[in-house]
């Protein structure tokens, strides 16, 4: 994408947008005793939840009561898949609606998660309104919970995803964004959020481990893949260092990366998810890499996190332009063919607080 101003970022018009809010309600035995049983709780609470959401004009909502984490992505077909730790939701905000209750037989969830998927077009323009609609539902539902003093954690997630090589593949049209953090953007639209909140913005690049890369770094038959991963690390650090990007991660262990603010969440992992924590306020380089010398993965993920210094009145445009220039240089250093390879770039903005 062309950069006509260092404070404005030009994103292909075929970029995909997603927004979802997640409300997490902690539960205990006394919570479930109010409903007689976990099953009764889920049935009654979901019916009330769906009714309130429908009245608020929210038509793609889900209640998750099996302690699985939702992961949301764009797709032109609506579908969801469950693994041991996740529920993956694929949908097109313009055309898809849904209401689902996810439970596991004879299982009492430690948290009840309420998932709100934004629908319609122009999601970024209507993001603040969507947030307000969701909070109206949460406020009404909270007043009816057995523990009225329960704290509910709110997470607002927004994504813009596109192919780094969209222009090279013939998609010449782009749209200029003056990106801002969620807190100032919502405040400008009269959507007040608590001053006590956690926010983080970052970019992920998904790099397929193509045959060309394996051959280039002689990782075709050996079970010793350290040279490949070390070369990727070196090229990634070189490309980002030239653009003064310091908060970095490489995840090539087969797990799904989750990025969090270290002031709230610490790095950890399970069988499917790799949580990585960064402090956007701290100066200096923060770099972590997760890979296994004996495991050649299908996709490596590269993460660049925006710092406090990137969150100015001009927004993240300057940060995004540096990110794209760095990742373009990274791809070229690896000899990636832009015509034959899709490198998905995903810009994330998250904010969370206690309601």
Tab-separated table of N, CA and C in Angstrom, residues 165 207-220 228 232 330-338 340-341 343:
chain	number	residue	atom	x	y	z
A	165	UNK	N	0.630	-8.771	-0.001
A	165	UNK	CA	0.951	-8.640	-1.421
A	165	UNK	C	-0.289	-8.371	-2.279
A	207	UNK	N	3.158	-16.645	8.136
A	207	UNK	CA	4.095	-17.048	7.077
A	207	UNK	C	4.003	-18.547	6.855
A	208	UNK	N	3.495	-18.992	5.696
A	208	UNK	CA	3.466	-20.434	5.414
A	208	UNK	C	4.879	-20.974	5.247
A	209	UNK	N	5.119	-22.146	5.803
A	209	UNK	CA	6.415	-22.801	5.616
A	209	UNK	C	6.404	-23.533	4.273
A	210	UNK	N	6.632	-22.771	3.216
A	210	UNK	CA	6.535	-23.289	1.853
A	210	UNK	C	7.713	-24.206	1.523
A	211	UNK	N	7.550	-24.941	0.444
A	211	UNK	CA	8.626	-25.806	-0.031
A	211	UNK	C	9.871	-24.984	-0.338
A	212	UNK	N	9.667	-23.786	-0.881
A	212	UNK	CA	10.799	-22.921	-1.206
A	212	UNK	C	11.604	-22.561	0.045
A	213	UNK	N	10.908	-22.244	1.137
A	213	UNK	CA	11.606	-21.906	2.376
A	213	UNK	C	12.334	-23.113	2.945
A	214	UNK	N	11.672	-24.264	2.903
A	214	UNK	CA	12.303	-25.481	3.432
A	214	UNK	C	13.570	-25.815	2.639
A	215	UNK	N	13.494	-25.702	1.315
A	215	UNK	CA	14.665	-26.004	0.494
A	215	UNK	C	15.766	-24.968	0.700
A	216	UNK	N	15.353	-23.716	0.827
A	216	UNK	CA	16.321	-22.631	0.991
A	216	UNK	C	17.161	-22.818	2.251
A	217	UNK	N	16.528	-23.303	3.307
A	217	UNK	CA	17.247	-23.476	4.571
A	217	UNK	C	17.476	-24.949	4.909
A	218	UNK	N	17.393	-25.808	3.874
A	218	UNK	CA	17.720	-27.224	3.983
A	218	UNK	C	16.954	-27.890	5.123
A	219	UNK	N	15.622	-27.688	5.120
A	219	UNK	CA	14.762	-28.259	6.158
A	219	UNK	C	13.756	-29.216	5.538
A	220	UNK	N	14.187	-29.981	4.550
A	220	UNK	CA	13.261	-30.857	3.838
A	220	UNK	C	13.190	-32.256	4.423
A	228	UNK	N	16.683	-23.249	10.199
A	228	UNK	CA	15.548	-22.559	9.581
A	228	UNK	C	14.980	-21.516	10.528
A	232	UNK	N	15.032	-17.357	10.266
A	232	UNK	CA	13.816	-16.535	10.287
A	232	UNK	C	13.903	-15.477	11.378
A	330	UNK	N	11.201	-7.982	5.102
A	330	UNK	CA	11.383	-9.329	5.647
A	330	UNK	C	11.031	-10.383	4.606
A	331	UNK	N	9.880	-10.203	3.946
A	331	UNK	CA	9.449	-11.160	2.921
A	331	UNK	C	10.443	-11.212	1.764
A	332	UNK	N	10.940	-10.044	1.347
A	332	UNK	CA	11.904	-10.014	0.244
A	332	UNK	C	13.211	-10.691	0.626
A	333	UNK	N	13.618	-10.525	1.894
A	333	UNK	CA	14.871	-11.153	2.335
A	333	UNK	C	14.767	-12.674	2.315
A	334	UNK	N	13.537	-13.193	2.403
A	334	UNK	CA	13.318	-14.638	2.359
A	334	UNK	C	13.047	-15.144	0.951
A	335	UNK	N	12.994	-14.217	-0.005
A	335	UNK	CA	12.743	-14.609	-1.388
A	335	UNK	C	11.318	-15.053	-1.635
A	336	UNK	N	10.366	-14.518	-0.878
A	336	UNK	CA	8.960	-14.895	-1.041
A	336	UNK	C	8.428	-14.364	-2.371
A	337	UNK	N	7.750	-15.219	-3.129
A	337	UNK	CA	7.142	-14.824	-4.397
A	337	UNK	C	5.780	-14.195	-4.123
A	338	UNK	N	5.611	-12.875	-4.347
A	338	UNK	CA	4.338	-12.213	-4.017
A	338	UNK	C	3.162	-12.674	-4.865
A	340	UNK	N	2.632	-15.846	-5.802
A	340	UNK	CA	2.247	-17.227	-5.496
A	340	UNK	C	2.002	-17.472	-4.009
A	341	UNK	N	2.296	-16.482	-3.178
A	341	UNK	CA	2.172	-16.665	-1.727
A	341	UNK	C	1.260	-15.593	-1.138
A	343	UNK	N	0.457	-13.727	2.193
A	343	UNK	CA	0.933	-13.437	3.537
A	343	UNK	C	-0.138	-12.598	4.235
